[in-house]
PDB file of C-alpha atoms in Angstrom:
ATOM      1  CA  MET A   1      11.496 208.700 -37.489  1.00  0.00           C
ATOM      2  CA  MET A   2      15.180 208.532 -38.389  1.00  0.00           C
ATOM      3  CA  GLN A   3      16.070 208.335 -34.714  1.00  0.00           C
ATOM      4  CA  ALA A   4      13.696 205.380 -34.273  1.00  0.00           C
ATOM      5  CA  LYS A   5      15.276 203.541 -37.226  1.00  0.00           C
ATOM      6  CA  THR A   6      18.756 204.200 -35.883  1.00  0.00           C
ATOM      7  CA  TYR A   7      17.678 202.981 -32.462  1.00  0.00           C
ATOM      8  CA  LEU A   8      16.233 199.768 -33.915  1.00  0.00           C
ATOM      9  CA  LYS A   9      19.402 199.150 -35.930  1.00  0.00           C
ATOM     10  CA  ILE A  10      21.515 199.538 -32.817  1.00  0.00           C
ATOM     11  CA  LEU A  11      19.164 197.337 -30.788  1.00  0.00           C
ATOM     12  CA  PHE A  12      19.000 194.486 -33.284  1.00  0.00           C
ATOM     13  CA  GLY A  13      22.695 194.812 -34.052  1.00  0.00           C
ATOM     14  CA  SER A  14      23.505 194.510 -30.347  1.00  0.00           C
ATOM     15  CA  LEU A  15      21.206 191.512 -29.989  1.00  0.00           C
ATOM     16  CA  ALA A  16      22.784 189.850 -33.004  1.00  0.00           C
ATOM     17  CA  LEU A  17      26.255 190.495 -31.611  1.00  0.00           C
ATOM     18  CA  LEU A  18      25.278 189.030 -28.230  1.00  0.00           C
ATOM     19  CA  PHE A  19      23.802 185.991 -29.972  1.00  0.00           C
ATOM     20  CA  ILE A  20      26.976 185.445 -31.992  1.00  0.00           C
ATOM     21  CA  LEU A  21      29.138 185.829 -28.890  1.00  0.00           C
ATOM     22  CA  ALA A  22      26.936 183.347 -27.034  1.00  0.00           C
ATOM     23  CA  ILE A  23      27.266 180.828 -29.872  1.00  0.00           C
ATOM     24  CA  LEU A  24      31.029 181.296 -29.957  1.00  0.00           C
ATOM     25  CA  TYR A  25      31.344 180.834 -26.198  1.00  0.00           C
ATOM     26  CA  ALA A  26      29.100 177.766 -26.241  1.00  0.00           C
ATOM     27  CA  SER A  27      31.255 176.291 -29.012  1.00  0.00           C
ATOM     28  CA  TYR A  28      34.412 177.016 -27.048  1.00  0.00           C
ATOM     29  CA  PHE A  29      32.901 175.564 -23.876  1.00  0.00           C
ATOM     30  CA  THR A  30      31.724 172.305 -25.457  1.00  0.00           C
ATOM     31  CA  ALA A  31      35.176 171.839 -27.001  1.00  0.00           C
ATOM     32  CA  HIS A  32      37.054 172.262 -23.719  1.00  0.00           C
ATOM     33  CA  TYR A  33      34.643 171.274 -20.914  1.00  0.00           C
ATOM     34  CA  PRO A  34      31.858 168.722 -20.374  1.00  0.00           C
ATOM     35  CA  PRO A  35      28.540 170.202 -21.532  1.00  0.00           C
ATOM     36  CA  PRO A  36      25.902 169.948 -18.770  1.00  0.00           C
ATOM     37  CA  PHE A  37      23.739 167.304 -20.395  1.00  0.00           C
ATOM     38  CA  THR A  38      22.769 166.012 -16.933  1.00  0.00           C
ATOM     39  CA  ASN A  39      23.036 167.357 -13.391  1.00  0.00           C
ATOM     40  CA  ARG A  40      26.101 165.172 -12.709  1.00  0.00           C
ATOM     41  CA  ILE A  41      29.411 166.579 -13.933  1.00  0.00           C
ATOM     42  CA  SER A  42      31.118 163.184 -13.763  1.00  0.00           C
ATOM     43  CA  LEU A  43      28.467 161.671 -16.056  1.00  0.00           C
ATOM     44  CA  ASP A  44      28.738 164.628 -18.435  1.00  0.00           C
ATOM     45  CA  ALA A  45      32.513 164.241 -18.494  1.00  0.00           C
ATOM     46  CA  LYS A  46      32.237 160.519 -19.138  1.00  0.00           C
ATOM     47  CA  LEU A  47      29.815 160.966 -22.053  1.00  0.00           C
ATOM     48  CA  LYS A  48      32.151 163.494 -23.679  1.00  0.00           C
ATOM     49  CA  PHE A  49      35.187 161.264 -23.030  1.00  0.00           C
ATOM     50  CA  ILE A  50      33.543 158.267 -24.678  1.00  0.00           C
ATOM     51  CA  ARG A  51      32.426 160.282 -27.711  1.00  0.00           C
ATOM     52  CA  ASN A  52      35.905 161.720 -28.224  1.00  0.00           C
ATOM     53  CA  LYS A  53      38.208 158.902 -27.107  1.00  0.00           C
ATOM     54  CA  ILE A  54      36.505 155.504 -27.285  1.00  0.00           C
ATOM     55  CA  ASP A  55      35.915 153.185 -30.234  1.00  0.00           C
ATOM     56  CA  VAL A  56      32.574 151.729 -29.186  1.00  0.00           C
ATOM     57  CA  ASN A  57      33.089 148.672 -31.410  1.00  0.00           C
ATOM     58  CA  GLN A  58      36.189 147.559 -29.488  1.00  0.00           C
ATOM     59  CA  ILE A  59      34.803 147.561 -25.947  1.00  0.00           C
ATOM     60  CA  ASP A  60      34.279 144.074 -24.483  1.00  0.00           C
ATOM     61  CA  THR A  61      34.165 144.927 -20.753  1.00  0.00           C
ATOM     62  CA  PHE A  62      31.834 147.479 -19.168  1.00  0.00           C
ATOM     63  CA  ILE A  63      32.424 148.734 -15.604  1.00  0.00           C
ATOM     64  CA  VAL A  64      29.635 150.550 -13.801  1.00  0.00           C
ATOM     65  CA  GLY A  65      29.048 151.922 -10.310  1.00  0.00           C
ATOM     66  CA  SER A  66      29.640 154.961  -8.150  1.00  0.00           C
ATOM     67  CA  SER A  67      33.067 156.451  -7.407  1.00  0.00           C
ATOM     68  CA  ILE A  68      33.772 153.065  -5.816  1.00  0.00           C
ATOM     69  CA  GLY A  69      33.766 151.791  -9.392  1.00  0.00           C
ATOM     70  CA  LEU A  70      35.419 154.859 -10.884  1.00  0.00           C
ATOM     71  CA  ASN A  71      38.381 154.784  -8.474  1.00  0.00           C
ATOM     72  CA  ASN A  72      38.602 151.147  -7.400  1.00  0.00           C
ATOM     73  CA  VAL A  73      38.460 149.330 -10.753  1.00  0.00           C
ATOM     74  CA  ILE A  74      41.211 150.382 -13.126  1.00  0.00           C
ATOM     75  CA  GLY A  75      40.309 149.331 -16.649  1.00  0.00           C
ATOM     76  CA  SER A  76      43.869 149.604 -17.934  1.00  0.00           C
ATOM     77  CA  ILE A  77      44.999 147.050 -15.325  1.00  0.00           C
ATOM     78  CA  LEU A  78      42.169 144.680 -16.277  1.00  0.00           C
ATOM     79  CA  GLU A  79      43.347 144.878 -19.887  1.00  0.00           C
ATOM     80  CA  LYS A  80      46.930 144.133 -18.870  1.00  0.00           C
ATOM     81  CA  GLU A  81      46.263 141.365 -16.335  1.00  0.00           C
ATOM     82  CA  SER A  82      43.337 139.444 -17.842  1.00  0.00           C
ATOM     83  CA  ARG A  83      43.547 137.017 -20.727  1.00  0.00           C
ATOM     84  CA  VAL A  84      39.993 137.747 -21.863  1.00  0.00           C
ATOM     85  CA  VAL A  85      39.603 141.491 -21.187  1.00  0.00           C
ATOM     86  CA  LYS A  86      40.954 143.279 -24.248  1.00  0.00           C
ATOM     87  CA  HIS A  87      39.249 146.681 -24.167  1.00  0.00           C
ATOM     88  CA  ALA A  88      37.571 147.917 -20.989  1.00  0.00           C
ATOM     89  CA  LEU A  89      35.422 150.979 -20.402  1.00  0.00           C
ATOM     90  CA  ASN A  90      34.673 152.404 -16.962  1.00  0.00           C
ATOM     91  CA  LEU A  91      31.330 154.232 -17.026  1.00  0.00           C
ATOM     92  CA  SER A  92      31.064 154.643 -13.256  1.00  0.00           C
ATOM     93  CA  VAL A  93      30.107 158.108 -11.992  1.00  0.00           C
ATOM     94  CA  TYR A  94      30.148 159.920  -8.656  1.00  0.00           C
ATOM     95  CA  GLU A  95      27.563 158.993  -6.034  1.00  0.00           C
ATOM     96  CA  ALA A  96      25.589 156.609  -8.240  1.00  0.00           C
ATOM     97  CA  THR A  97      23.072 154.593  -6.259  1.00  0.00           C
ATOM     98  CA  THR A  98      22.422 151.013  -7.319  1.00  0.00           C
ATOM     99  CA  LEU A  99      19.312 152.034  -9.229  1.00  0.00           C
ATOM    100  CA  GLU A 100      21.271 154.776 -10.996  1.00  0.00           C
ATOM    101  CA  ALA A 101      23.954 152.225 -11.832  1.00  0.00           C
ATOM    102  CA  GLU A 102      21.175 150.122 -13.347  1.00  0.00           C
ATOM    103  CA  GLN A 103      20.259 153.090 -15.556  1.00  0.00           C
ATOM    104  CA  LEU A 104      23.904 153.476 -16.558  1.00  0.00           C
ATOM    105  CA  THR A 105      23.994 149.784 -17.465  1.00  0.00           C
ATOM    106  CA  LYS A 106      21.416 150.482 -20.184  1.00  0.00           C
ATOM    107  CA  LEU A 107      24.079 152.599 -21.925  1.00  0.00           C
ATOM    108  CA  SER A 108      25.937 149.352 -22.628  1.00  0.00           C
ATOM    109  CA  LYS A 109      23.746 149.111 -25.742  1.00  0.00           C
ATOM    110  CA  ALA A 110      26.138 151.605 -27.333  1.00  0.00           C
ATOM    111  CA  PHE A 111      28.832 148.908 -27.396  1.00  0.00           C
ATOM    112  CA  PRO A 112      27.883 146.077 -29.754  1.00  0.00           C
ATOM    113  CA  ASN A 113      30.661 143.641 -28.793  1.00  0.00           C
ATOM    114  CA  LEU A 114      30.369 143.542 -25.005  1.00  0.00           C
ATOM    115  CA  LYS A 115      31.092 140.250 -23.273  1.00  0.00           C
ATOM    116  CA  ARG A 116      30.818 141.236 -19.603  1.00  0.00           C
ATOM    117  CA  ILE A 117      29.486 143.851 -17.190  1.00  0.00           C
ATOM    118  CA  ILE A 118      31.160 144.543 -13.835  1.00  0.00           C
ATOM    119  CA  TYR A 119      29.188 146.313 -11.126  1.00  0.00           C
ATOM    120  CA  SER A 120      31.645 147.613  -8.516  1.00  0.00           C
ATOM    121  CA  ALA A 121      30.033 148.432  -5.170  1.00  0.00           C
ATOM    122  CA  GLN A 122      30.111 148.496  -1.389  1.00  0.00           C
ATOM    123  CA  TYR A 123      27.071 148.295   0.856  1.00  0.00           C
ATOM    124  CA  SER A 124      27.184 152.085   1.278  1.00  0.00           C
ATOM    125  CA  ASP A 125      25.884 152.391  -2.322  1.00  0.00           C
ATOM    126  CA  LEU A 126      22.603 150.646  -1.523  1.00  0.00           C
ATOM    127  CA  PRO A 127      20.601 152.685   1.059  1.00  0.00           C
ATOM    128  CA  HIS A 128      18.568 154.839  -1.331  1.00  0.00           C
ATOM    129  CA  PRO A 129      16.256 153.804  -4.206  1.00  0.00           C
ATOM    130  CA  TRP A 130      17.073 156.971  -6.149  1.00  0.00           C
ATOM    131  CA  ARG A 131      17.074 157.133  -9.942  1.00  0.00           C
ATOM    132  CA  TYR A 132      18.307 159.806 -12.328  1.00  0.00           C
ATOM    133  CA  LYS A 133      15.491 162.078 -13.440  1.00  0.00           C
ATOM    134  CA  ASN A 134      15.081 162.661 -17.167  1.00  0.00           C
ATOM    135  CA  PHE A 135      17.697 160.022 -17.967  1.00  0.00           C
ATOM    136  CA  LYS A 136      17.780 160.008 -21.786  1.00  0.00           C
ATOM    137  CA  ALA A 137      19.512 156.712 -22.481  1.00  0.00           C
ATOM    138  CA  ASP A 138      18.803 156.628 -26.230  1.00  0.00           C
ATOM    139  CA  THR A 139      20.088 160.184 -26.697  1.00  0.00           C
ATOM    140  CA  TYR A 140      23.229 159.491 -24.651  1.00  0.00           C
ATOM    141  CA  ILE A 141      23.861 156.340 -26.694  1.00  0.00           C
ATOM    142  CA  GLY A 142      23.468 158.265 -29.941  1.00  0.00           C
ATOM    143  CA  TYR A 143      25.808 160.965 -28.680  1.00  0.00           C
ATOM    144  CA  MET A 144      28.482 158.458 -27.627  1.00  0.00           C
ATOM    145  CA  ASN A 145      28.443 156.427 -30.821  1.00  0.00           C
ATOM    146  CA  HIS A 146      27.993 159.392 -33.186  1.00  0.00           C
ATOM    147  CA  SER A 147      24.624 158.201 -34.489  1.00  0.00           C
ATOM    148  CA  LEU A 148      22.579 161.334 -33.681  1.00  0.00           C
ATOM    149  CA  SER A 149      21.445 163.348 -36.679  1.00  0.00           C
ATOM    150  CA  TRP A 150      23.019 166.793 -36.986  1.00  0.00           C
ATOM    151  CA  TRP A 151      19.723 168.355 -35.958  1.00  0.00           C
ATOM    152  CA  LYS A 152      19.337 166.220 -32.829  1.00  0.00           C
ATOM    153  CA  LEU A 153      22.982 166.802 -31.932  1.00  0.00           C
ATOM    154  CA  LEU A 154      22.570 170.574 -32.316  1.00  0.00           C
ATOM    155  CA  ARG A 155      19.443 170.517 -30.158  1.00  0.00           C
ATOM    156  CA  PHE A 156      21.249 168.361 -27.572  1.00  0.00           C
ATOM    157  CA  TYR A 157      24.071 170.902 -27.336  1.00  0.00           C
ATOM    158  CA  PHE A 158      21.657 173.834 -27.292  1.00  0.00           C
ATOM    159  CA  ASN A 159      19.635 172.407 -24.422  1.00  0.00           C
ATOM    160  CA  ALA A 160      22.836 171.730 -22.500  1.00  0.00           C
ATOM    161  CA  CYS A 161      24.352 175.175 -23.022  1.00  0.00           C
ATOM    162  CA  ASN A 162      21.315 177.438 -22.710  1.00  0.00           C
ATOM    163  CA  ASN A 163      22.527 178.638 -19.292  1.00  0.00           C
ATOM    164  CA  LEU A 164      25.832 180.274 -20.125  1.00  0.00           C
ATOM    165  CA  LEU A 165      26.378 181.479 -16.557  1.00  0.00           C
ATOM    166  CA  PHE A 166      26.231 177.880 -15.309  1.00  0.00           C
ATOM    167  CA  CYS A 167      28.678 176.823 -18.016  1.00  0.00           C
ATOM    168  CA  TYR A 168      31.029 179.653 -17.088  1.00  0.00           C
ATOM    169  CA  GLU A 169      30.924 178.667 -13.411  1.00  0.00           C
ATOM    170  CA  ARG A 170      31.664 175.047 -14.353  1.00  0.00           C
ATOM    171  CA  SER A 171      34.658 176.111 -16.423  1.00  0.00           C
ATOM    172  CA  GLN A 172      36.045 178.175 -13.558  1.00  0.00           C
ATOM    173  CA  LYS A 173      36.208 175.234 -11.147  1.00  0.00           C
ATOM    174  CA  TRP A 174      37.033 172.490 -13.667  1.00  0.00           C
ATOM    175  CA  GLU A 175      40.818 172.618 -13.336  1.00  0.00           C
ATOM    176  CA  ARG A 176      40.824 173.215  -9.581  1.00  0.00           C
ATOM    177  CA  GLU A 177      38.324 170.515  -8.614  1.00  0.00           C
ATOM    178  CA  HIS A 178      38.475 167.885 -11.329  1.00  0.00           C
ATOM    179  CA  MET A 179      41.942 167.907 -12.869  1.00  0.00           C
ATOM    180  CA  GLN A 180      43.865 167.130  -9.661  1.00  0.00           C
ATOM    181  CA  PRO A 181      44.860 163.486  -8.976  1.00  0.00           C
ATOM    182  CA  ASP A 182      44.863 163.982  -5.188  1.00  0.00           C
ATOM    183  CA  LYS A 183      41.202 165.028  -4.895  1.00  0.00           C
ATOM    184  CA  PHE A 184      38.187 162.753  -4.529  1.00  0.00           C
ATOM    185  CA  THR A 185      36.528 164.850  -7.236  1.00  0.00           C
ATOM    186  CA  SER A 186      39.252 164.002  -9.756  1.00  0.00           C
ATOM    187  CA  LEU A 187      38.140 163.250 -13.301  1.00  0.00           C
ATOM    188  CA  LEU A 188      41.599 162.538 -14.677  1.00  0.00           C
ATOM    189  CA  PHE A 189      40.577 159.478 -16.696  1.00  0.00           C
ATOM    190  CA  ASP A 190      43.026 156.860 -17.850  1.00  0.00           C
ATOM    191  CA  HIS A 191      42.444 155.579 -21.394  1.00  0.00           C
ATOM    192  CA  THR A 192      39.568 153.399 -20.146  1.00  0.00           C
ATOM    193  CA  GLY A 193      37.752 156.095 -18.155  1.00  0.00           C
ATOM    194  CA  SER A 194      38.968 154.950 -14.722  1.00  0.00           C
ATOM    195  CA  VAL A 195      40.419 157.408 -12.181  1.00  0.00           C
ATOM    196  CA  PRO A 196      43.314 156.100 -10.039  1.00  0.00           C
ATOM    197  CA  LEU A 197      43.432 158.297  -6.928  1.00  0.00           C
ATOM    198  CA  LYS A 198      46.775 159.566  -5.633  1.00  0.00           C
ATOM    199  CA  ILE A 199      45.592 160.113  -2.062  1.00  0.00           C
ATOM    200  CA  TYR A 200      47.884 158.620   0.568  1.00  0.00           C
ATOM    201  CA  LYS A 201      47.331 160.625   3.770  1.00  0.00           C
ATOM    202  CA  GLN A 202      44.381 160.245   6.098  1.00  0.00           C
ATOM    203  CA  LYS A 203      44.764 163.856   7.254  1.00  0.00           C
ATOM    204  CA  GLY A 204      42.135 166.073   5.720  1.00  0.00           C
ATOM    205  CA  VAL A 205      39.834 163.149   4.990  1.00  0.00           C
ATOM    206  CA  GLY A 206      38.022 163.562   8.311  1.00  0.00           C
ATOM    207  CA  GLY A 207      35.138 161.254   9.061  1.00  0.00           C
ATOM    208  CA  ARG A 208      35.555 159.528   5.719  1.00  0.00           C
ATOM    209  CA  TRP A 209      38.537 157.757   7.278  1.00  0.00           C
ATOM    210  CA  TYR A 210      37.282 156.572  10.659  1.00  0.00           C
ATOM    211  CA  LEU A 211      33.456 156.718  10.705  1.00  0.00           C
ATOM    212  CA  PRO A 212      31.808 153.575   9.280  1.00  0.00           C
ATOM    213  CA  HIS A 213      28.680 153.668   7.161  1.00  0.00           C
ATOM    214  CA  PRO A 214      25.536 152.312   8.816  1.00  0.00           C
ATOM    215  CA  PRO A 215      24.626 148.949   7.263  1.00  0.00           C
ATOM    216  CA  ILE A 216      21.415 150.224   5.678  1.00  0.00           C
ATOM    217  CA  MET A 217      20.494 148.596   2.376  1.00  0.00           C
ATOM    218  CA  HIS A 218      17.224 149.034   0.517  1.00  0.00           C
ATOM    219  CA  GLY A 219      15.465 145.984  -0.863  1.00  0.00           C
ATOM    220  CA  GLU A 220      14.930 147.689  -4.215  1.00  0.00           C
ATOM    221  CA  SER A 221      18.709 148.012  -4.568  1.00  0.00           C
ATOM    222  CA  PHE A 222      19.107 144.226  -4.479  1.00  0.00           C
ATOM    223  CA  ARG A 223      16.257 143.841  -6.936  1.00  0.00           C
ATOM    224  CA  ALA A 224      18.054 146.288  -9.240  1.00  0.00           C
ATOM    225  CA  ILE A 225      21.186 144.132  -9.054  1.00  0.00           C
ATOM    226  CA  GLY A 226      19.081 141.155 -10.031  1.00  0.00           C
ATOM    227  CA  ARG A 227      17.690 143.084 -12.990  1.00  0.00           C
ATOM    228  CA  MET A 228      21.211 144.052 -14.080  1.00  0.00           C
ATOM    229  CA  ALA A 229      22.215 140.389 -13.987  1.00  0.00           C
ATOM    230  CA  LYS A 230      19.128 139.462 -15.995  1.00  0.00           C
ATOM    231  CA  PHE A 231      19.826 142.209 -18.541  1.00  0.00           C
ATOM    232  CA  ALA A 232      23.385 140.961 -18.983  1.00  0.00           C
ATOM    233  CA  LYS A 233      22.311 137.358 -19.454  1.00  0.00           C
ATOM    234  CA  GLU A 234      19.586 138.288 -21.948  1.00  0.00           C
ATOM    235  CA  HIS A 235      22.188 140.132 -24.011  1.00  0.00           C
ATOM    236  CA  GLY A 236      24.735 137.324 -23.968  1.00  0.00           C
ATOM    237  CA  MET A 237      27.033 138.871 -21.345  1.00  0.00           C
ATOM    238  CA  HIS A 238      28.390 137.661 -18.027  1.00  0.00           C
ATOM    239  CA  PHE A 239      27.546 139.780 -14.989  1.00  0.00           C
ATOM    240  CA  TYR A 240      29.990 140.348 -12.136  1.00  0.00           C
ATOM    241  CA  VAL A 241      29.551 142.143  -8.834  1.00  0.00           C
ATOM    242  CA  ALA A 242      32.904 143.272  -7.452  1.00  0.00           C
ATOM    243  CA  HIS A 243      32.324 143.729  -3.711  1.00  0.00           C
ATOM    244  CA  GLN A 244      34.980 146.279  -2.833  1.00  0.00           C
ATOM    245  CA  PRO A 245      36.884 146.048   0.481  1.00  0.00           C
ATOM    246  CA  TYR A 246      36.198 148.109   3.567  1.00  0.00           C
ATOM    247  CA  ARG A 247      39.273 149.544   5.289  1.00  0.00           C
ATOM    248  CA  PRO A 248      40.494 146.546   7.347  1.00  0.00           C
ATOM    249  CA  GLU A 249      40.817 148.384  10.671  1.00  0.00           C
ATOM    250  CA  LEU A 250      37.182 149.485  10.508  1.00  0.00           C
ATOM    251  CA  TYR A 251      36.071 146.049   9.332  1.00  0.00           C
ATOM    252  CA  LYS A 252      37.757 144.380  12.298  1.00  0.00           C
ATOM    253  CA  LYS A 253      36.689 147.001  14.828  1.00  0.00           C
ATOM    254  CA  HIS A 254      32.983 147.351  14.006  1.00  0.00           C
ATOM    255  CA  LYS A 255      30.592 144.433  14.026  1.00  0.00           C
ATOM    256  CA  SER A 256      28.099 146.577  12.103  1.00  0.00           C
ATOM    257  CA  VAL A 257      30.550 146.763   9.177  1.00  0.00           C
ATOM    258  CA  ARG A 258      31.172 143.006   9.230  1.00  0.00           C
ATOM    259  CA  ASP A 259      27.429 142.384   9.358  1.00  0.00           C
ATOM    260  CA  GLY A 260      26.839 144.827   6.506  1.00  0.00           C
ATOM    261  CA  VAL A 261      29.477 143.172   4.314  1.00  0.00           C
ATOM    262  CA  ALA A 262      28.083 139.697   5.056  1.00  0.00           C
ATOM    263  CA  TYR A 263      24.490 140.787   4.395  1.00  0.00           C
ATOM    264  CA  PHE A 264      25.538 142.356   1.086  1.00  0.00           C
ATOM    265  CA  ASP A 265      27.220 139.116   0.014  1.00  0.00           C
ATOM    266  CA  GLU A 266      24.214 137.007   0.990  1.00  0.00           C
ATOM    267  CA  LYS A 267      21.612 139.158  -0.749  1.00  0.00           C
ATOM    268  CA  VAL A 268      23.682 139.782  -3.892  1.00  0.00           C
ATOM    269  CA  SER A 269      24.506 136.089  -4.287  1.00  0.00           C
ATOM    270  CA  LYS A 270      20.806 135.301  -4.151  1.00  0.00           C
ATOM    271  CA  ALA A 271      19.878 138.119  -6.561  1.00  0.00           C
ATOM    272  CA  ILE A 272      22.303 137.084  -9.318  1.00  0.00           C
ATOM    273  CA  SER A 273      22.411 133.296  -8.925  1.00  0.00           C
ATOM    274  CA  GLU A 274      19.574 132.451 -11.331  1.00  0.00           C
ATOM    275  CA  TYR A 275      21.266 134.541 -14.025  1.00  0.00           C
ATOM    276  CA  ASN A 276      24.665 132.846 -13.563  1.00  0.00           C
ATOM    277  CA  GLY A 277      26.205 136.043 -12.203  1.00  0.00           C
ATOM    278  CA  THR A 278      29.474 135.994 -10.260  1.00  0.00           C
ATOM    279  CA  LEU A 279      30.179 137.723  -6.946  1.00  0.00           C
ATOM    280  CA  ILE A 280      33.842 138.697  -6.486  1.00  0.00           C
ATOM    281  CA  LYS A 281      34.612 139.238  -2.802  1.00  0.00           C
ATOM    282  CA  LEU A 282      37.597 141.514  -2.203  1.00  0.00           C
ATOM    283  CA  GLN A 283      37.481 142.046   1.565  1.00  0.00           C
ATOM    284  CA  ASN A 284      40.271 139.554   2.279  1.00  0.00           C
ATOM    285  CA  LEU A 285      42.832 141.046  -0.080  1.00  0.00           C
ATOM    286  CA  PRO A 286      46.243 141.825   1.530  1.00  0.00           C
ATOM    287  CA  LEU A 287      45.482 145.534   2.018  1.00  0.00           C
ATOM    288  CA  ASN A 288      46.367 148.018   4.756  1.00  0.00           C
ATOM    289  CA  ASN A 289      45.923 151.740   5.417  1.00  0.00           C
ATOM    290  CA  SER A 290      48.505 152.663   2.785  1.00  0.00           C
ATOM    291  CA  HIS A 291      46.190 151.275   0.089  1.00  0.00           C
ATOM    292  CA  PHE A 292      43.139 153.366   1.036  1.00  0.00           C
ATOM    293  CA  ALA A 293      42.167 156.966   0.301  1.00  0.00           C
ATOM    294  CA  ASP A 294      39.333 156.696   2.841  1.00  0.00           C
ATOM    295  CA  ARG A 295      37.169 153.939   4.367  1.00  0.00           C
ATOM    296  CA  THR A 296      36.069 152.441   1.016  1.00  0.00           C
ATOM    297  CA  HIS A 297      37.948 154.229  -1.766  1.00  0.00           C
ATOM    298  CA  LEU A 298      41.240 152.670  -2.775  1.00  0.00           C
ATOM    299  CA  ASN A 299      44.133 154.809  -3.934  1.00  0.00           C
ATOM    300  CA  ASP A 300      46.144 153.814  -6.992  1.00  0.00           C
ATOM    301  CA  LYS A 301      48.214 151.346  -4.951  1.00  0.00           C
ATOM    302  CA  GLY A 302      45.136 149.602  -3.586  1.00  0.00           C
ATOM    303  CA  SER A 303      43.116 149.719  -6.793  1.00  0.00           C
ATOM    304  CA  ALA A 304      45.970 148.037  -8.642  1.00  0.00           C
ATOM    305  CA  ILE A 305      45.779 145.090  -6.220  1.00  0.00           C
ATOM    306  CA  GLY A 306      41.985 144.971  -6.391  1.00  0.00           C
ATOM    307  CA  SER A 307      41.887 145.224 -10.172  1.00  0.00           C
ATOM    308  CA  ARG A 308      44.391 142.375 -10.541  1.00  0.00           C
ATOM    309  CA  ALA A 309      42.179 140.245  -8.274  1.00  0.00           C
ATOM    310  CA  ILE A 310      39.139 141.061 -10.425  1.00  0.00           C
ATOM    311  CA  ALA A 311      41.062 140.169 -13.595  1.00  0.00           C
ATOM    312  CA  LYS A 312      42.077 136.839 -12.070  1.00  0.00           C
ATOM    313  CA  ALA A 313      38.477 136.085 -11.023  1.00  0.00           C
ATOM    314  CA  ILE A 314      37.164 136.907 -14.502  1.00  0.00           C
ATOM    315  CA  ASP A 315      39.695 134.617 -16.174  1.00  0.00           C
ATOM    316  CA  LYS A 316      38.879 131.794 -13.755  1.00  0.00           C
ATOM    317  CA  THR A 317      35.130 132.196 -14.242  1.00  0.00           C
ATOM    318  CA  GLU A 318      35.201 132.381 -18.020  1.00  0.00           C
ATOM    319  CA  LYS A 319      37.671 129.492 -18.287  1.00  0.00           C
ATOM    320  CA  GLU A 320      35.158 127.333 -16.444  1.00  0.00           C
ATOM    321  CA  LYS A 321      32.229 128.303 -18.671  1.00  0.00           C
TER     322      LYS A 321
END
């Protein structure tokens, strides 16, 4: 009998110790790394960044898109170059399709003083009508603007960190894969959440440098752009589509690329026109290979030029309103 009691004490003591250690590790992890709220590390990192670094009441300009928004539109340059952009936030995330960007746009409700939304894209973002599964916009908004109750926040963290092995694996590759400015997976945010890439050599990029995307665009993607424009107008904001440049050598060499760019412009213009949206075409900017990290991603030299052009277009548009 005594042996059984001793055994139970050891068992429950060990379980309690493991539970405490798990809580301590989860606390450490959430303080130093993005908790896996979603299945996209760049979105997790952005949610944590906004909660910790952004005053949601100051943001007037909201940038959304895939990495073509994350890397190509530098919010800090918009703030410096535009007369009307005072505080920008880049909420673009890796590999976001147009319909996923539409979901991200709904997070703009966390920022009560928004005046404009910029969707940064290239036709390569539009082939697939994919959406995020289990996208909890209201919870993400509450997390970003600190409006979740302590109980909901605790449950949010618990659900994110219930797989400690996954969290450990994420922590092991965080520095190597996401804290390097010369990697496409970089999540080194500037103060607006943008990521200027420091990639200047085409070696190692492989097909991303010289193989063009097929000009495949899904009709639902254009309808999603129209819905984003409608959402912006209904909430008193101006909607911009920044059509990012294709590497000039590929644009000139391949008719399929030129046709894809032209088709994108035509369909987007039609989708946003009734909501007074503005299409900003960036293909004819004075760019060359030294400004590109690959066929569509600009490095920090190129994104500075593109971002200044976007700032100029915004000022011109809103001066005319």
